[in-house]
Structure formats: structure tokens, C-alpha cells
């Protein structure tokens, strides 16, 4: 029975539990050996095979954990690089883009404008191109900009710090006049990040209320996802909508991979 003493405590604990025994971290390897050998379900060859399987699972888990740690370090490095690139591009755009806004008539109004712009940056999170819907994000941006009474001529300037560096670079490649026109920039972003109908369907089905959000926010998000889903499939009338609902339910029952 010496094979038991050669293995890790965590593996022996798992083996004991597989045999139906109750053990915890207080057990020593000697205690675990006694528990395993005295188990009513113990049979040496079976226990050896089970222990080998437990070790393989643990090793696979450790490999996955190391891989996740490496991926997280890589993502952190990319985020830091992206932030540096974004700051660089923002500075370049500031130098290239001349301001055509009207002069401020008083110091108080100037301070108020600066406050509103700063407030906009606080209430909006940065756009995440991997997880966020650009159309929904721009709707929220426009609502907040209007609420804070920010001049539309300044919208592009306020939007830039909220975008990833690669998106800023896309805008920077456009002619100077167009790159400061919000409507033009909006259309550019919608084309660049247009999501598939299937993506909007999944978001419509899976979207949950955010802890910091309200039920009204959730209703707005669901309505936006539904509209994008229907538009992507060119659903224009009630009969087409019924066909879509029936097809979707059939896929749910038989599985997308087997549905034709």
C-alpha cells in the first residue's frame, strides 16, 4: 500500500471523497491513508486507477491555470500599450485639429462648459470594442451630451477619450473636416463595428440588469438589441416576425448545429 504515501495530500483527499469518506484539511497523509484503506468501497486496483485519474485532472487544471495567468498578463500588457497609444493619438489629433468653436462670452460660461465636459467623461465608461455594442454606446453618449448641454461641435472631441486607441487611429486617418464632424464619425463607427444579427439575438436573450443600472436601462438595452436583430434579418412585418420567433424556438429545441 506504499503507493498511497507517494502522492500529494490534495490528491489523497480527493480519492477519499470519491470513496465516499468525509475528510478535511486537518487530515494528515497518514490519516488519509487509514481512511482510504479502511473504506468499505476500497479495492486496490480500482483505487490506483481512480488516483491516477485524479492526478491527471489536477495536472490539467494546473496547466489551464498557468495558461490563464499568462493570458491575463498578456491582456494587461496590451491594455497598458493601448492606453499609451491612445494618449499619443489624442495628443496628435489635438495638434492636427483646429478649434472652430465660438469664443466664450464670459469666464463663468467657460467654467460651466469645462465642468459639463468633465462630467460627461465621469458618467460614461470607455467603449470596449470586444463587449460593447457601438450603436447602443453612441445613443447613450448622445443622450448624456444633450443632458449636459454640450455643443454638438464638441462631441467628437469629447468622444475621443472614450474610445480605444485603434478606433482613434481610424478616425485620425480621415480628412480633417470630416474627423471633427460627429455625424460623419458616428456613421464611420457604425460601419466599422456593425455586429451580426446572431450577436444581437444572443444579447437580446442573455442581457441582464447591471448592478448599477435600473430596470428602465435594461428595457432600453433590450429594445435596442431587438431592433438591431430584426433589422439585421430584414424583418419588416408581423408575419416575418412570427416566422423568426418560430424558427428561433425550433433551434432552441433541436440545437443550432442540427437545425436545417
Tab-separated table of C-alpha atoms in Angstrom:
chain	number	residue	atom	x	y	z
A	1	UNK	CA	0.000	0.000	0.000
A	2	UNK	CA	3.043	2.245	-0.166
A	3	UNK	CA	1.758	3.825	-3.379
A	4	UNK	CA	-0.609	5.970	-1.317
A	5	UNK	CA	2.133	7.697	0.676
A	6	UNK	CA	3.911	8.821	-2.504
A	7	UNK	CA	1.155	11.150	-3.608
A	8	UNK	CA	0.071	14.660	-2.701
A	9	UNK	CA	-2.281	15.286	0.160
A	10	UNK	CA	-4.798	17.059	-2.096
A	11	UNK	CA	-4.960	14.011	-4.400
A	12	UNK	CA	-5.467	11.639	-1.464
A	13	UNK	CA	-8.242	13.850	-0.086
A	14	UNK	CA	-9.981	13.742	-3.452
A	15	UNK	CA	-9.604	9.935	-3.572
A	16	UNK	CA	-11.094	9.605	-0.084
A	17	UNK	CA	-14.066	11.733	-1.107
A	18	UNK	CA	-14.535	9.653	-4.260
A	19	UNK	CA	-14.741	6.594	-1.968
A	20	UNK	CA	-17.496	8.308	-0.011
A	21	UNK	CA	-15.434	9.312	3.024
A	22	UNK	CA	-15.598	12.692	4.751
A	23	UNK	CA	-12.214	14.397	5.128
A	24	UNK	CA	-10.906	17.944	5.532
A	25	UNK	CA	-7.652	19.912	5.540
A	26	UNK	CA	-6.848	18.836	9.120
A	27	UNK	CA	-6.178	15.269	7.989
A	28	UNK	CA	-2.531	14.258	7.594
A	29	UNK	CA	-1.321	11.924	4.860
A	30	UNK	CA	-1.159	9.137	7.470
A	31	UNK	CA	-4.769	9.795	8.473
A	32	UNK	CA	-5.864	9.864	4.845
A	33	UNK	CA	-4.114	6.556	4.169
A	34	UNK	CA	-6.010	4.911	7.037
A	35	UNK	CA	-9.324	6.366	5.879
A	36	UNK	CA	-8.784	5.156	2.300
A	37	UNK	CA	-7.639	1.637	3.237
A	38	UNK	CA	-10.481	1.221	5.745
A	39	UNK	CA	-13.149	2.447	3.329
A	40	UNK	CA	-15.833	-0.130	2.606
A	41	UNK	CA	-15.549	0.746	-1.100
A	42	UNK	CA	-11.768	0.315	-1.239
A	43	UNK	CA	-10.312	-2.069	-3.812
A	44	UNK	CA	-6.619	-1.621	-4.569
A	45	UNK	CA	-6.565	-1.701	-8.389
A	46	UNK	CA	-9.689	0.422	-8.635
A	47	UNK	CA	-8.253	2.912	-6.138
A	48	UNK	CA	-4.983	3.127	-8.116
A	49	UNK	CA	-6.837	3.862	-11.361
A	50	UNK	CA	-9.020	6.435	-9.644
A	51	UNK	CA	-5.979	8.115	-8.087
A	52	UNK	CA	-4.262	8.306	-11.477
A	53	UNK	CA	-7.371	9.941	-12.961
A	54	UNK	CA	-7.470	12.443	-10.087
A	55	UNK	CA	-3.808	13.339	-10.658
A	56	UNK	CA	-4.385	13.818	-14.391
A	57	UNK	CA	-7.348	16.138	-13.699
A	58	UNK	CA	-5.301	18.162	-11.222
A	59	UNK	CA	-2.385	18.485	-13.622
A	60	UNK	CA	-4.689	19.558	-16.453
A	61	UNK	CA	-6.256	22.124	-14.130
A	62	UNK	CA	-2.813	23.442	-13.181
A	63	UNK	CA	-1.846	23.766	-16.845
A	64	UNK	CA	-5.053	25.687	-17.563
A	65	UNK	CA	-4.464	27.926	-14.557
A	66	UNK	CA	-0.929	28.755	-15.696
A	67	UNK	CA	-2.269	29.453	-19.157
A	68	UNK	CA	-4.953	31.772	-17.743
A	69	UNK	CA	-2.341	33.632	-15.700
A	70	UNK	CA	-0.179	34.083	-18.791
A	71	UNK	CA	-3.158	35.287	-20.828
A	72	UNK	CA	-4.081	37.752	-18.091
A	73	UNK	CA	-0.525	39.139	-18.060
A	74	UNK	CA	-0.644	39.437	-21.850
A	75	UNK	CA	-4.003	41.242	-21.687
A	76	UNK	CA	-2.667	43.612	-19.041
A	77	UNK	CA	0.336	44.393	-21.222
A	78	UNK	CA	-1.922	45.015	-24.225
A	79	UNK	CA	-4.211	47.285	-22.195
A	80	UNK	CA	-1.251	49.345	-21.000
A	81	UNK	CA	0.133	49.558	-24.525
A	82	UNK	CA	-3.297	50.521	-25.844
A	83	UNK	CA	-3.588	53.286	-23.253
A	84	UNK	CA	-0.169	54.677	-24.217
A	85	UNK	CA	-1.078	54.561	-27.905
A	86	UNK	CA	-4.420	56.219	-27.225
A	87	UNK	CA	-2.811	59.091	-25.341
A	88	UNK	CA	-0.313	59.539	-28.154
A	89	UNK	CA	-3.038	59.631	-30.800
A	90	UNK	CA	-5.126	62.059	-28.765
A	91	UNK	CA	-2.215	64.447	-28.490
A	92	UNK	CA	-1.582	64.153	-32.217
A	93	UNK	CA	-5.227	64.864	-33.021
A	94	UNK	CA	-5.208	67.898	-30.740
A	95	UNK	CA	-2.251	69.278	-32.696
A	96	UNK	CA	-3.825	68.496	-36.083
A	97	UNK	CA	-7.379	69.628	-35.382
A	98	UNK	CA	-8.039	73.360	-35.104
A	99	UNK	CA	-10.846	74.504	-32.901
A	100	UNK	CA	-13.664	76.354	-34.665
A	101	UNK	CA	-15.930	76.824	-31.674
A	102	UNK	CA	-17.202	80.290	-30.925
A	103	UNK	CA	-15.398	82.359	-28.298
A	104	UNK	CA	-16.696	82.237	-24.763
A	105	UNK	CA	-18.508	85.385	-23.719
A	106	UNK	CA	-17.734	85.148	-20.033
A	107	UNK	CA	-15.489	83.295	-17.598
A	108	UNK	CA	-18.486	81.736	-15.840
A	109	UNK	CA	-19.866	80.215	-19.041
A	110	UNK	CA	-16.394	78.887	-19.900
A	111	UNK	CA	-16.110	77.225	-16.496
A	112	UNK	CA	-19.583	75.753	-16.908
A	113	UNK	CA	-18.645	74.245	-20.286
A	114	UNK	CA	-15.484	72.722	-18.848
A	115	UNK	CA	-17.466	71.291	-15.940
A	116	UNK	CA	-20.040	69.692	-18.255
A	117	UNK	CA	-17.346	68.132	-20.433
A	118	UNK	CA	-15.574	66.748	-17.373
A	119	UNK	CA	-18.881	65.429	-16.061
A	120	UNK	CA	-19.500	63.604	-19.350
A	121	UNK	CA	-16.160	61.803	-19.011
A	122	UNK	CA	-17.144	60.720	-15.489
A	123	UNK	CA	-20.597	59.308	-16.239
A	124	UNK	CA	-19.564	57.306	-19.319
A	125	UNK	CA	-17.284	54.285	-19.243
A	126	UNK	CA	-14.770	53.771	-22.037
A	127	UNK	CA	-16.053	51.878	-25.061
A	128	UNK	CA	-14.989	48.204	-25.060
A	129	UNK	CA	-14.860	47.041	-28.684
A	130	UNK	CA	-14.901	43.390	-27.575
A	131	UNK	CA	-18.034	43.511	-25.442
A	132	UNK	CA	-19.969	46.748	-26.082
A	133	UNK	CA	-22.472	47.497	-28.831
A	134	UNK	CA	-21.326	50.670	-30.608
A	135	UNK	CA	-24.836	51.711	-31.663
A	136	UNK	CA	-26.118	51.458	-28.078
A	137	UNK	CA	-22.999	53.193	-26.755
A	138	UNK	CA	-23.430	56.158	-29.122
A	139	UNK	CA	-27.106	56.509	-28.189
A	140	UNK	CA	-26.130	56.735	-24.515
A	141	UNK	CA	-23.306	59.181	-25.360
A	142	UNK	CA	-25.676	61.473	-27.294
A	143	UNK	CA	-28.255	61.428	-24.501
A	144	UNK	CA	-25.673	62.368	-21.891
A	145	UNK	CA	-24.153	65.074	-24.123
A	146	UNK	CA	-27.598	66.600	-24.689
A	147	UNK	CA	-28.433	66.359	-20.993
A	148	UNK	CA	-25.255	68.255	-20.138
A	149	UNK	CA	-25.947	70.784	-22.936
A	150	UNK	CA	-22.596	70.180	-24.631
A	151	UNK	CA	-22.331	71.839	-28.032
A	152	UNK	CA	-22.529	69.250	-30.821
A	153	UNK	CA	-19.429	70.775	-32.402
A	154	UNK	CA	-17.528	69.479	-29.358
A	155	UNK	CA	-18.947	65.960	-29.401
A	156	UNK	CA	-16.096	64.380	-31.360
A	157	UNK	CA	-13.558	65.932	-29.001
A	158	UNK	CA	-15.470	64.522	-26.022
A	159	UNK	CA	-15.961	61.116	-27.640
A	160	UNK	CA	-12.283	60.574	-28.487
A	161	UNK	CA	-11.022	59.928	-24.908
A	162	UNK	CA	-13.717	57.270	-24.509
A	163	UNK	CA	-12.549	55.199	-27.492
A	164	UNK	CA	-9.710	52.614	-27.747
A	165	UNK	CA	-6.531	53.754	-29.495
A	166	UNK	CA	-7.145	51.650	-32.611
A	167	UNK	CA	-10.530	53.337	-33.070
A	168	UNK	CA	-8.965	56.772	-32.577
A	169	UNK	CA	-6.450	55.910	-35.296
A	170	UNK	CA	-9.275	55.058	-37.707
A	171	UNK	CA	-10.811	58.498	-37.158
A	172	UNK	CA	-7.415	60.215	-37.378
A	173	UNK	CA	-6.900	58.843	-40.903
A	174	UNK	CA	-9.989	60.702	-42.148
A	175	UNK	CA	-9.752	64.231	-43.623
A	176	UNK	CA	-9.558	66.986	-41.021
A	177	UNK	CA	-13.009	68.403	-41.749
A	178	UNK	CA	-14.776	65.027	-41.588
A	179	UNK	CA	-12.895	63.865	-38.498
A	180	UNK	CA	-14.404	66.732	-36.472
A	181	UNK	CA	-17.953	66.142	-37.793
A	182	UNK	CA	-19.833	63.994	-35.259
A	183	UNK	CA	-22.421	62.679	-37.736
A	184	UNK	CA	-19.656	61.575	-40.101
A	185	UNK	CA	-17.677	59.949	-37.274
A	186	UNK	CA	-20.811	58.214	-35.998
A	187	UNK	CA	-21.529	56.675	-39.411
A	188	UNK	CA	-17.887	55.598	-39.664
A	189	UNK	CA	-18.047	53.826	-36.296
A	190	UNK	CA	-21.360	52.127	-37.062
A	191	UNK	CA	-19.897	50.676	-40.250
A	192	UNK	CA	-16.685	49.639	-38.516
A	193	UNK	CA	-18.316	47.830	-35.584
A	194	UNK	CA	-21.525	46.575	-37.150
A	195	UNK	CA	-22.445	43.366	-35.283
A	196	UNK	CA	-24.163	40.357	-36.827
A	197	UNK	CA	-27.848	39.599	-36.345
A	198	UNK	CA	-26.888	36.480	-34.364
A	199	UNK	CA	-24.825	38.571	-31.942
A	200	UNK	CA	-27.786	40.884	-31.308
A	201	UNK	CA	-30.058	37.859	-30.860
A	202	UNK	CA	-27.779	36.439	-28.176
A	203	UNK	CA	-27.523	39.806	-26.427
A	204	UNK	CA	-31.306	40.187	-26.520
A	205	UNK	CA	-31.740	36.720	-24.984
A	206	UNK	CA	-28.946	36.939	-22.409
A	207	UNK	CA	-28.792	40.598	-21.341
A	208	UNK	CA	-29.151	41.053	-17.572
A	209	UNK	CA	-29.766	44.101	-15.417
A	210	UNK	CA	-26.440	45.628	-14.381
A	211	UNK	CA	-25.960	46.154	-10.619
A	212	UNK	CA	-25.527	49.901	-11.160
A	213	UNK	CA	-28.319	50.149	-13.735
A	214	UNK	CA	-32.092	50.491	-13.480
A	215	UNK	CA	-34.895	48.394	-14.941
A	216	UNK	CA	-35.526	51.258	-17.339
A	217	UNK	CA	-31.924	50.928	-18.546
A	218	UNK	CA	-32.440	47.196	-19.109
A	219	UNK	CA	-35.640	47.829	-21.083
A	220	UNK	CA	-33.800	50.364	-23.255
A	221	UNK	CA	-30.949	47.913	-23.911
A	222	UNK	CA	-33.303	45.030	-24.738
A	223	UNK	CA	-35.323	47.210	-27.103
A	224	UNK	CA	-32.144	48.335	-28.881
A	225	UNK	CA	-30.847	44.766	-29.239
A	226	UNK	CA	-34.217	43.566	-30.546
A	227	UNK	CA	-34.394	46.341	-33.137
A	228	UNK	CA	-30.850	45.593	-34.341
A	229	UNK	CA	-31.606	41.855	-34.501
A	230	UNK	CA	-34.745	42.397	-36.585
A	231	UNK	CA	-33.053	44.950	-38.818
A	232	UNK	CA	-30.127	42.591	-39.457
A	233	UNK	CA	-32.534	39.905	-40.690
A	234	UNK	CA	-34.635	42.409	-42.662
A	235	UNK	CA	-37.750	41.645	-40.615
A	236	UNK	CA	-40.200	44.343	-41.719
A	237	UNK	CA	-43.701	42.980	-40.979
A	238	UNK	CA	-45.599	40.938	-38.406
A	239	UNK	CA	-45.625	37.722	-40.475
A	240	UNK	CA	-41.842	37.855	-40.808
A	241	UNK	CA	-41.588	38.406	-37.064
A	242	UNK	CA	-43.760	35.337	-36.394
A	243	UNK	CA	-41.609	33.236	-38.727
A	244	UNK	CA	-38.491	34.416	-36.907
A	245	UNK	CA	-39.925	33.557	-33.475
A	246	UNK	CA	-40.981	30.075	-34.616
A	247	UNK	CA	-37.583	29.410	-36.219
A	248	UNK	CA	-35.760	30.595	-33.099
A	249	UNK	CA	-37.815	28.311	-30.854
A	250	UNK	CA	-37.216	25.328	-33.139
A	251	UNK	CA	-33.473	25.972	-32.983
A	252	UNK	CA	-33.645	26.067	-29.190
A	253	UNK	CA	-35.347	22.665	-29.111
A	254	UNK	CA	-33.210	20.738	-31.596
A	255	UNK	CA	-29.933	22.674	-31.291
A	256	UNK	CA	-28.486	25.100	-33.811
A	257	UNK	CA	-25.976	22.543	-35.084
A	258	UNK	CA	-28.669	20.049	-36.162
A	259	UNK	CA	-31.249	22.530	-37.464
A	260	UNK	CA	-31.540	22.961	-41.226
